[in-house]
Short mmCIF file of C-alpha atoms and ligand atoms in Angstrom, two decimals:
data_model
loop_
_atom_site.label_atom_id
_atom_site.label_comp_id
_atom_site.label_asym_id
_atom_site.label_seq_id
_atom_site.Cartn_x
_atom_site.Cartn_y
_atom_site.Cartn_z
CA MET W 243 59.14 94.92 86.45
CA PRO W 244 61.85 97.71 85.24
CA ILE W 245 62.40 100.29 86.20
CA SER W 246 62.21 103.15 83.49
CA SER W 247 58.39 101.70 83.34
CA LYS W 248 57.83 102.00 87.16
CA HIS W 249 58.95 105.83 87.25
CA VAL W 250 56.39 106.24 83.96
CA LEU W 251 53.84 105.07 86.00
CA PHE W 252 54.53 107.13 88.57
CA PHE W 253 55.24 110.11 86.91
CA LYS W 254 51.64 109.43 84.66
CA VAL W 255 50.05 109.61 88.14
CA LEU W 256 51.51 112.68 89.49
CA VAL W 257 50.61 114.34 85.56
CA PHE W 258 47.36 112.74 86.66
CA VAL W 259 47.33 114.11 89.74
CA VAL W 260 48.07 117.35 88.42
CA GLN W 261 45.67 117.92 85.94
CA VAL W 262 42.69 116.77 88.21
CA SER W 263 44.04 119.22 90.97
CA TYR W 264 44.54 121.73 88.04
CA GLY W 265 40.49 120.88 86.80
CA GLN W 266 39.33 120.85 89.81
CA LEU W 267 40.85 124.37 90.90
CA ARG W 268 39.79 125.71 87.41
CA ARG W 269 36.24 124.72 88.14
CA VAL W 270 36.34 126.22 91.04
CA LYS W 271 37.75 129.66 90.14
CA HIS W 272 35.57 130.01 86.60
CA ASP W 273 32.49 129.02 88.74
CA GLU W 274 32.67 130.84 91.56
CA PRO W 275 32.05 134.78 89.87
CA ALA W 276 30.67 133.74 86.88
CA ALA W 277 27.20 131.98 87.61
CA PRO W 278 26.18 132.22 91.01
CA GLU W 279 22.35 131.32 90.61
CA GLN W 280 23.29 128.14 88.33
CA HIS W 281 25.43 127.15 91.23
CA SER W 282 23.48 127.60 93.99
CA ALA W 283 19.78 126.06 91.86
CA ARG W 284 22.05 122.94 91.80
CA HIS W 285 22.78 122.74 94.96
CA SER W 286 21.82 123.82 98.60
CA GLY W 287 20.18 127.31 97.14
CA MET W 288 21.82 130.00 99.30
CA TRP W 289 24.53 131.21 98.05
CA ASN W 290 26.69 132.07 100.84
CA GLY W 291 26.34 128.31 102.08
CA SER W 292 27.29 126.64 98.87
CA ARG W 293 30.18 129.11 98.76
CA VAL W 294 31.55 127.93 101.79
CA GLY W 295 31.02 124.13 101.04
CA LEU W 296 32.44 124.51 97.21
CA ARG W 297 35.76 125.80 99.31
CA ARG W 298 35.45 122.91 101.62
CA ALA W 299 35.15 120.86 99.43
CA CYS W 300 38.11 121.67 97.31
CA ASP W 301 40.34 121.96 100.42
CA ALA W 302 39.47 117.93 100.85
CA GLU W 303 39.95 117.39 97.23
CA LEU W 304 43.37 119.03 97.79
CA GLU W 305 43.93 117.17 100.82
CA TYR W 306 43.08 113.66 100.04
CA ARG W 307 45.85 114.02 97.03
CA LEU W 308 48.35 115.95 98.73
CA THR W 309 48.27 113.02 101.39
CA ARG W 310 48.54 110.45 98.05
CA LEU W 311 51.37 111.94 96.69
CA GLU W 312 53.38 112.16 100.09
CA VAL W 313 52.80 108.23 100.15
CA GLN W 314 53.80 108.13 96.35
CA VAL W 315 56.75 110.03 97.39
CA ALA W 316 57.74 108.78 100.65
CA GLU W 317 57.38 105.30 98.59
CA LYS W 318 59.50 106.27 95.56
CA THR W 319 61.83 107.50 97.68
CA ASP W 320 62.24 104.13 99.15
CA ARG W 321 62.14 102.15 95.66
CA LEU W 322 64.44 104.74 94.23
CA VAL W 323 67.29 104.04 96.44
CA ASN W 324 67.22 100.69 96.28
CA GLU W 325 67.14 99.95 92.18
CA LEU W 326 69.84 103.07 92.84
CA LYS W 327 71.74 100.21 94.27
CA ASP W 328 71.01 97.91 91.76
CA GLY W 329 73.26 99.73 89.15
CA ASN W 330 74.34 102.73 87.50
CA HIS W 331 72.55 101.76 83.78
CA LYS W 332 69.90 102.83 85.88
CA LEU W 333 71.31 105.73 86.47
CA GLN W 334 69.96 107.93 83.56
CA ALA W 335 66.55 106.74 83.81
CA ILE W 336 66.72 108.28 87.59
CA GLU W 337 67.90 111.25 86.32
CA LEU W 338 65.14 111.83 83.76
CA GLN W 339 62.91 110.66 86.31
CA GLU W 340 64.14 113.14 88.82
CA GLU W 341 63.28 116.49 85.99
CA GLU W 342 60.23 114.81 85.49
CA ILE W 343 59.24 114.99 89.47
CA ARG W 344 61.13 118.06 89.87
CA ASN W 345 58.44 119.52 87.09
CA ALA W 346 55.38 118.03 88.18
CA ILE W 347 55.58 119.20 91.66
CA GLU W 348 56.51 122.74 90.40
CA GLY W 349 53.47 123.00 88.05
CA LEU W 350 50.82 121.32 90.92
CA ARG W 351 52.43 123.63 93.39
CA SER W 352 51.86 126.96 91.18
CA GLU W 353 48.06 125.92 90.45
CA MET W 354 47.82 125.42 93.96
CA ASN W 355 49.28 128.40 94.98
CA ASN W 356 46.58 130.65 91.88
CA ALA W 357 43.45 128.70 93.10
CA GLY W 358 44.66 128.89 96.51
CA GLY W 359 45.23 132.52 96.13
CA GLN W 360 42.24 133.43 94.66
CA VAL W 361 40.15 131.13 97.20
CA TRP W 362 42.34 133.06 99.97
CA GLN W 363 41.37 136.64 98.35
CA ASP W 364 38.00 136.11 98.15
CA GLU W 365 37.48 134.51 101.66
CA GLN W 366 40.28 135.18 103.71
CA ARG W 367 42.57 132.74 105.05
CA ASP W 368 41.67 130.59 107.38
CA ALA W 369 42.90 127.37 109.35
CA PRO W 370 42.43 124.46 106.97
CA SER W 371 43.93 126.46 103.74
CA ASP W 372 47.15 127.53 106.64
CA LYS W 373 47.20 123.69 107.12
CA LEU W 374 47.35 122.80 103.49
CA ALA W 375 50.12 125.71 102.69
CA ALA W 376 51.79 123.80 105.49
CA ARG W 377 51.69 120.48 103.92
CA ILE W 378 52.41 121.55 100.41
CA ALA W 379 55.87 123.33 102.22
CA ASN W 380 56.55 119.88 103.91
CA LEU W 381 56.40 117.96 100.72
CA GLU W 382 58.37 120.58 98.47
CA ILE W 383 61.21 119.98 101.46
CA SER W 384 60.59 115.59 101.14
CA ILE W 385 61.32 116.68 97.32
CA LYS W 386 64.76 118.33 98.48
CA VAL W 387 65.68 116.38 100.74
CA VAL W 388 65.21 113.18 97.66
CA LEU W 389 66.46 115.26 95.25
CA ALA W 390 69.76 116.19 97.07
CA ALA W 391 70.21 111.90 98.43
CA LEU W 392 70.22 111.30 94.28
CA ARG W 393 72.95 113.63 93.15
CA SER W 394 74.62 111.90 96.58
CA LEU W 395 73.53 108.74 95.24
CA THR W 396 74.65 109.52 92.01
CA GLY W 397 78.17 110.90 92.97
CA ASP W 398 78.33 107.50 94.66
CA VAL W 399 77.96 105.59 91.43
CA ALA W 400 80.53 107.52 89.31
CA GLY W 401 82.50 106.97 91.89
CA ILE W 402 82.00 103.08 91.74
CA ARG W 403 82.10 103.53 87.83
CA ARG W 404 85.71 104.81 87.95
CA ASN W 405 86.94 102.41 90.10
CA ILE W 406 85.35 99.26 88.04
CA SER W 407 87.19 101.04 85.00
CA ALA W 408 90.54 100.96 86.90
CA ILE W 409 89.52 97.34 88.20
CA LEU W 410 88.97 96.49 84.60
CA ALA W 411 92.16 98.01 83.48
CA ALA W 412 94.27 96.12 85.74
CA THR W 413 92.63 92.80 85.67
CA GLY W 414 93.07 93.37 81.50
CA ALA W 415 96.99 93.97 82.38
CA LEU W 416 97.14 90.93 84.54
CA HIS W 417 95.21 88.68 81.85
CA ASP W 418 98.24 89.96 79.13
CA GLU W 419 101.10 89.01 81.67
CA MET W 420 99.14 85.90 82.53
CA THR W 421 98.85 85.47 78.76
CA ASP W 422 103.24 85.94 78.35
CA LEU W 423 103.80 83.53 81.06
CA PRO W 424 105.24 80.11 79.69
CA THR W 425 103.44 77.27 81.13
CA LYS W 426 104.86 74.16 82.57
CA ARG W 427 104.46 72.43 79.65
CA PHE W 428 105.75 74.77 77.41
CA ILE W 429 109.19 74.68 79.77
CA SER W 430 109.67 70.82 79.97
CA GLN W 431 108.85 70.69 76.51
CA ALA W 432 111.49 73.66 76.03
CA LEU W 433 114.01 71.70 78.22
CA LEU W 434 113.76 68.41 75.90
CA ASP W 435 113.94 70.64 72.81
CA ILE W 436 116.70 72.15 74.15
CA ARG W 437 118.23 68.42 75.43
CA HIS W 438 117.85 67.55 71.59
CA GLY W 439 119.28 70.87 70.03
CA THR W 440 116.46 71.61 68.39
CA TYR W 441 115.14 74.78 70.78
CA TYR W 442 114.38 78.11 68.94
CA PRO W 443 112.52 80.84 71.53
CA PRO W 444 108.89 81.84 69.95
CA VAL W 445 109.01 85.55 69.72
CA SER W 446 106.79 86.22 72.86
CA HIS W 447 109.40 84.52 74.89
CA GLN W 448 112.54 86.13 73.25
CA MET W 449 115.22 86.61 76.13
CA THR W 450 116.36 90.25 77.20
CA ALA W 451 120.22 90.67 76.60
CA SER W 452 120.94 89.58 80.23
CA GLN W 453 119.36 86.71 79.85
CA GLN W 454 121.27 85.74 77.04
CA GLU W 455 124.11 86.61 78.91
CA SER W 456 123.51 84.47 81.86
CA CYS W 457 122.74 81.47 78.61
CA GLN W 458 127.01 82.02 77.92
CA PRO W 459 129.29 79.99 79.16
CA VAL W 460 129.69 80.98 83.50
CA ASN W 461 132.97 82.78 84.30
CA PRO W 462 135.06 81.32 86.34
CA THR W 463 134.26 82.58 90.23
CA ASP W 464 138.19 83.88 90.57
CA CYS W 465 141.69 82.80 90.28
CA MET W 466 141.58 79.55 91.90
CA ASP W 467 138.24 78.61 90.19
CA ILE W 468 140.76 79.03 86.74
CA ARG W 469 143.72 76.69 88.21
CA ASN W 470 141.14 74.13 89.34
CA LYS W 471 140.20 73.77 86.21
CA GLY W 472 143.67 73.03 84.94
CA THR W 473 145.11 76.77 83.69
CA SER W 474 148.45 77.22 85.45
CA SER W 475 150.02 80.21 83.96
CA SER W 476 150.16 83.45 85.61
CA GLY W 477 148.21 86.25 83.95
CA ILE W 478 144.80 88.55 83.08
CA TYR W 479 141.84 86.42 83.38
CA THR W 480 138.04 87.19 83.80
CA ILE W 481 136.63 86.54 86.63
CA GLN W 482 132.97 86.86 88.67
CA PRO W 483 132.74 86.35 91.88
CA GLY W 484 129.50 84.82 92.99
CA TYR W 485 128.10 87.82 94.33
CA SER W 486 129.25 89.78 91.75
CA SER W 487 126.46 91.21 89.62
CA LYS W 488 129.51 91.73 86.13
CA PRO W 489 133.12 89.77 85.68
CA PHE W 490 135.91 91.89 85.76
CA MET W 491 139.63 91.56 84.70
CA VAL W 492 142.05 90.45 87.77
CA PHE W 493 146.17 89.13 88.28
CA CYS W 494 146.26 85.83 88.67
CA ASP W 495 149.66 84.30 90.08
CA MET W 496 149.83 80.71 90.06
CA GLU W 497 152.48 79.62 90.42
CA MET W 498 153.61 80.99 93.97
CA ASN W 499 152.73 78.01 97.05
CA ASP W 500 150.53 75.81 94.27
CA GLY W 501 149.67 79.12 92.60
CA GLY W 502 145.30 80.42 92.53
CA TRP W 503 146.03 83.41 94.10
CA THR W 504 143.86 86.55 92.91
CA VAL W 505 146.68 90.16 93.09
CA ILE W 506 144.75 92.61 94.48
CA GLN W 507 147.25 95.06 95.17
CA SER W 508 150.69 95.31 93.08
CA ARG W 509 153.17 97.88 93.37
CA PHE W 510 157.08 97.97 92.50
CA ASN W 511 157.92 101.30 90.49
CA GLY W 512 156.02 104.20 91.60
CA SER W 513 154.13 104.72 88.86
CA GLN W 514 150.98 104.64 89.75
CA ASP W 515 149.56 107.64 92.05
CA PHE W 516 148.58 105.70 95.42
CA PHE W 517 147.63 108.53 97.47
CA LEU W 518 143.87 108.51 95.78
CA GLY W 519 140.13 108.99 97.87
CA TRP W 520 137.35 106.68 99.00
CA ALA W 521 135.72 106.55 95.35
CA ASP W 522 139.20 105.44 93.71
CA TYR W 523 139.87 102.71 96.70
CA LYS W 524 135.92 101.67 96.29
CA THR W 525 136.38 101.01 92.21
CA GLY W 526 139.83 99.98 91.97
CA PHE W 527 142.26 102.00 89.93
CA GLY W 528 145.59 101.52 87.93
CA ASN W 529 147.25 99.11 85.14
CA ILE W 530 146.03 95.48 86.47
CA GLY W 531 149.18 94.33 84.36
CA LYS W 532 151.27 96.75 85.98
CA GLU W 533 150.61 98.65 89.01
CA PHE W 534 147.40 98.79 90.58
CA TRP W 535 144.54 98.38 93.24
CA LEU W 536 141.71 95.94 93.09
CA GLY W 537 139.39 98.00 94.37
CA LEU W 538 137.26 97.48 98.19
CA ASP W 539 133.96 96.33 95.97
CA HIS W 540 135.42 93.29 94.42
CA ILE W 541 137.98 92.43 97.29
CA TYR W 542 134.69 92.33 99.55
CA GLU W 543 132.55 89.97 96.05
CA LEU W 544 135.96 87.98 96.68
CA THR W 545 136.37 88.13 100.46
CA GLY W 546 133.04 88.90 102.08
CA HIS W 547 131.10 85.74 101.69
CA LEU W 548 134.44 82.94 101.80
CA VAL W 549 137.03 83.13 103.78
CA ASN W 550 140.25 83.73 102.37
CA GLU W 551 143.89 83.36 102.69
CA LEU W 552 146.37 86.48 102.46
CA LEU W 553 149.33 86.51 101.11
CA ILE W 554 152.01 89.81 101.40
CA GLU W 555 154.95 89.12 99.25
CA LEU W 556 157.35 92.48 100.35
CA GLU W 557 161.26 93.70 98.66
CA ASP W 558 163.45 96.02 99.30
CA PHE W 559 165.73 98.38 97.36
CA GLU W 560 168.68 95.23 98.41
CA GLY W 561 166.96 92.47 96.63
CA GLU W 562 165.71 91.12 100.06
CA LYS W 563 162.24 89.38 99.67
CA ARG W 564 159.80 88.26 102.79
CA TYR W 565 156.35 87.33 103.20
CA ALA W 566 154.08 86.98 105.05
CA GLN W 567 150.66 85.17 105.09
CA TYR W 568 147.74 84.90 107.26
CA SER W 569 145.63 82.14 107.55
CA ALA W 570 142.19 84.07 107.03
CA PHE W 571 141.24 86.69 105.94
CA SER W 572 137.62 88.55 104.91
CA ILE W 573 136.13 92.19 104.82
CA GLY W 574 132.94 93.49 105.12
CA PRO W 575 130.75 95.37 102.99
CA GLU W 576 130.69 99.54 102.34
CA ASN W 577 127.97 100.32 104.60
CA GLU W 578 130.01 99.04 107.21
CA GLY W 579 133.37 101.14 105.70
CA PHE W 580 135.21 97.47 104.19
CA PRO W 581 136.11 96.64 107.54
CA LEU W 582 139.24 94.35 107.99
CA LYS W 583 136.43 91.66 109.54
CA VAL W 584 138.87 88.42 109.81
CA LEU W 585 142.43 87.86 110.06
CA GLY W 586 143.79 85.19 110.71
CA GLN W 587 147.15 83.24 112.36
CA TYR W 588 149.88 85.28 110.81
CA ARG W 589 152.96 83.29 108.95
CA GLY W 590 156.01 84.13 107.25
CA ASN W 591 158.95 85.92 107.30
CA ALA W 592 158.44 89.19 107.35
CA GLY W 593 157.24 89.85 111.06
CA ASP W 594 153.34 90.40 111.64
CA SER W 595 152.35 94.24 111.08
CA LEU W 596 148.77 93.48 109.97
CA GLU W 597 147.38 92.77 113.31
CA TYR W 598 147.48 96.07 114.67
CA HIS W 599 144.61 96.62 112.14
CA ALA W 600 142.33 93.45 112.31
CA GLY W 601 138.88 95.05 113.07
CA GLN W 602 139.45 98.34 111.55
CA ARG W 603 137.49 100.31 109.24
CA PHE W 604 139.03 101.72 105.68
CA SER W 605 140.43 105.10 106.12
CA THR W 606 141.34 107.23 102.82
CA LYS W 607 142.15 111.04 103.21
CA ASP W 608 138.60 112.00 101.95
CA MET W 609 136.78 109.32 104.25
CA ASP W 610 138.19 109.05 107.96
CA HIS W 611 137.58 106.02 109.62
CA ASP W 612 140.24 106.15 111.70
CA VAL W 613 140.26 106.11 115.53
CA TRP W 614 142.60 108.78 115.62
CA PRO W 615 139.84 111.58 117.05
CA GLU W 616 142.37 114.43 115.97
CA GLY W 617 143.34 113.81 112.58
CA SER W 618 143.41 111.95 109.58
CA CYS W 619 145.80 109.33 109.69
CA ALA W 620 145.17 108.79 105.82
CA ARG W 621 146.11 111.80 105.16
CA ALA W 622 148.80 111.94 108.37
CA HIS W 623 150.43 109.04 106.66
CA GLY W 624 150.15 109.63 102.65
CA GLY W 625 148.26 106.80 102.19
CA ALA W 626 144.70 104.53 102.26
CA TRP W 627 144.54 101.38 104.79
CA TRP W 628 142.32 99.58 107.44
CA TYR W 629 144.04 102.85 109.73
CA LYS W 630 143.86 102.47 113.88
CA SER W 631 145.55 105.33 115.47
CA CYS W 632 147.17 105.02 113.17
CA ASP W 633 149.35 102.01 111.92
CA SER W 634 151.79 99.88 111.90
CA SER W 635 152.20 99.04 108.07
CA ASN W 636 150.86 101.00 105.37
CA LEU W 637 151.62 99.35 102.13
CA ASN W 638 149.36 102.50 99.51
CA GLY W 639 151.57 105.06 101.73
CA LEU W 640 153.85 107.04 99.55
CA TYR W 641 156.68 105.76 97.37
CA PHE W 642 160.15 106.68 98.18
CA THR W 643 163.07 104.62 97.05
CA GLY W 644 164.76 103.22 101.22
CA GLU W 645 165.15 105.54 103.72
CA VAL W 646 163.07 108.86 104.09
CA PRO W 647 163.40 111.89 105.59
CA ASP W 648 162.25 112.33 109.11
CA ASN W 649 159.41 114.19 108.21
CA PHE W 650 158.42 111.18 106.23
CA ILE W 651 158.55 108.25 108.65
CA TYR W 652 155.52 106.45 108.58
CA LYS W 653 154.63 107.83 105.49
CA GLY W 654 156.54 105.41 103.10
CA MET W 655 155.14 102.08 101.57
CA TYR W 656 156.28 100.26 104.68
CA TRP W 657 155.53 97.47 106.44
CA GLY W 658 156.90 97.71 110.70
CA THR W 659 158.31 94.35 111.11
CA PHE W 660 160.89 94.74 107.94
CA ARG W 661 162.09 97.56 107.45
CA GLY W 662 160.24 100.00 109.44
CA PRO W 663 158.18 102.75 109.45
CA GLU W 664 161.61 104.77 108.31
CA TYR W 665 162.09 102.74 105.21
CA SER W 666 159.71 102.22 101.70
CA LEU W 667 160.03 99.31 100.04
CA LYS W 668 160.25 98.64 96.75
CA LYS W 669 158.23 95.88 96.14
CA SER W 670 154.45 95.50 97.88
CA ARG W 671 151.69 92.67 96.55
CA VAL W 672 148.67 91.74 98.01
CA LEU W 673 147.07 88.59 96.92
CA ILE W 674 144.26 86.19 98.20
CA ARG W 675 143.19 82.93 97.70
CA PRO W 676 139.57 80.81 99.00
CA ARG W 677 140.74 78.84 101.87
CA LYS W 678 140.65 74.90 100.46
CA ASP W 679 138.02 74.49 103.45
CA ALA W 680 136.23 77.72 102.38
CA ARG W 681 136.08 75.66 99.06
CA SER W 682 133.95 73.26 99.46
CA SER W 683 131.62 74.96 101.68
CA ALA W 684 131.39 77.98 98.71
CA THR W 685 130.56 75.06 95.86
CA ARG W 686 127.53 74.33 98.00
CA GLU W 687 126.33 77.71 98.01
CA ARG W 688 126.40 77.65 94.15
CA GLY W 689 124.99 74.53 93.96
CA THR W 690 126.90 72.69 91.50
CA1 LIG B 790 140.08 110.39 112.18
#
């Protein structure tokens, strides 16, 4: 049976109860004073006795109807709770019924009060009437409880309705996304079309600018990669190491010692200021074709996941050239302070003035990572390097022309084992290239 008709039936029962009670009480009220003889003639003939009997009959009738009403309210409560759980589409009907029940009960109570008041006025209050009044009060409390429960359930249903709306919205968005996803069959067909040169991306699968970029010819990963592909002239090239998010330009030396070297530092005339801060050393500065520092970010991208060789070329103002080569070189990421993580075996003729710095973090004049607690090596020695406490080389130091004044010892661009800290060199170049054995593991990483 549909909910609305059940409620209508209940309402009709209530109205019937109200009408019957009202009619009964009206008769009690009107008959009593107006026709005592008639009344007594129809019944026992004793006026006093008939008044008492009538009141008792009235109480009995009220008690019977109250009992029915109590049972019905109790049943109705259970049914309403169950039906509310069925779904919120019934909510409106229940809200309407709530109002009707309230009105019916209110009408019944007011009639009973009027009638009861009249009877009690005539007869003074006695025990049965008090009992009836108590039951009416209880009934009223029960109805209030039902109404409160209804309101609470109404709130729950409204919350559930909001949740369902949110879920429906999310489901709709998911469905939209799913319809935008290419199917396996679509991808297979597109690959076939690409192979036959007949592929045109549909509008919904147009590539973004960055996706189109990734379809451009792949950049070489470093200068060795360029040399391996047959280029043998030194110069500026664009590379993109495997762990770099975007390509950048470097100077490649393709002649020195079989070539394939990426230059990470170059100085030869002092035109570029090297006494700079962390941000500059991180991102790089200078002119790639002249004097420059490639940048710790790029050096990390080139060496952080692929062990390189390191080559340092030096020249003094007398034209004397020396070199220091290390079999392995790798630095760590910025959050570790770009440490000189790996420094392999030295060979060359400049002497080993870097071993002292192995394992140290990079320091600049505004970023003190050295192990000299009292001061800043970078500020004291006018450079930026993997200072310890402090240095045996300082290739990013101040640019002088040869011998430095006493108060500038250690502050020049020096290499301790070549001309010592009192002499500032003319030229310095720092170059890297992947170790031959590292290349094969790197190509495996790239899946080529
Ligand atoms: Ca310090």
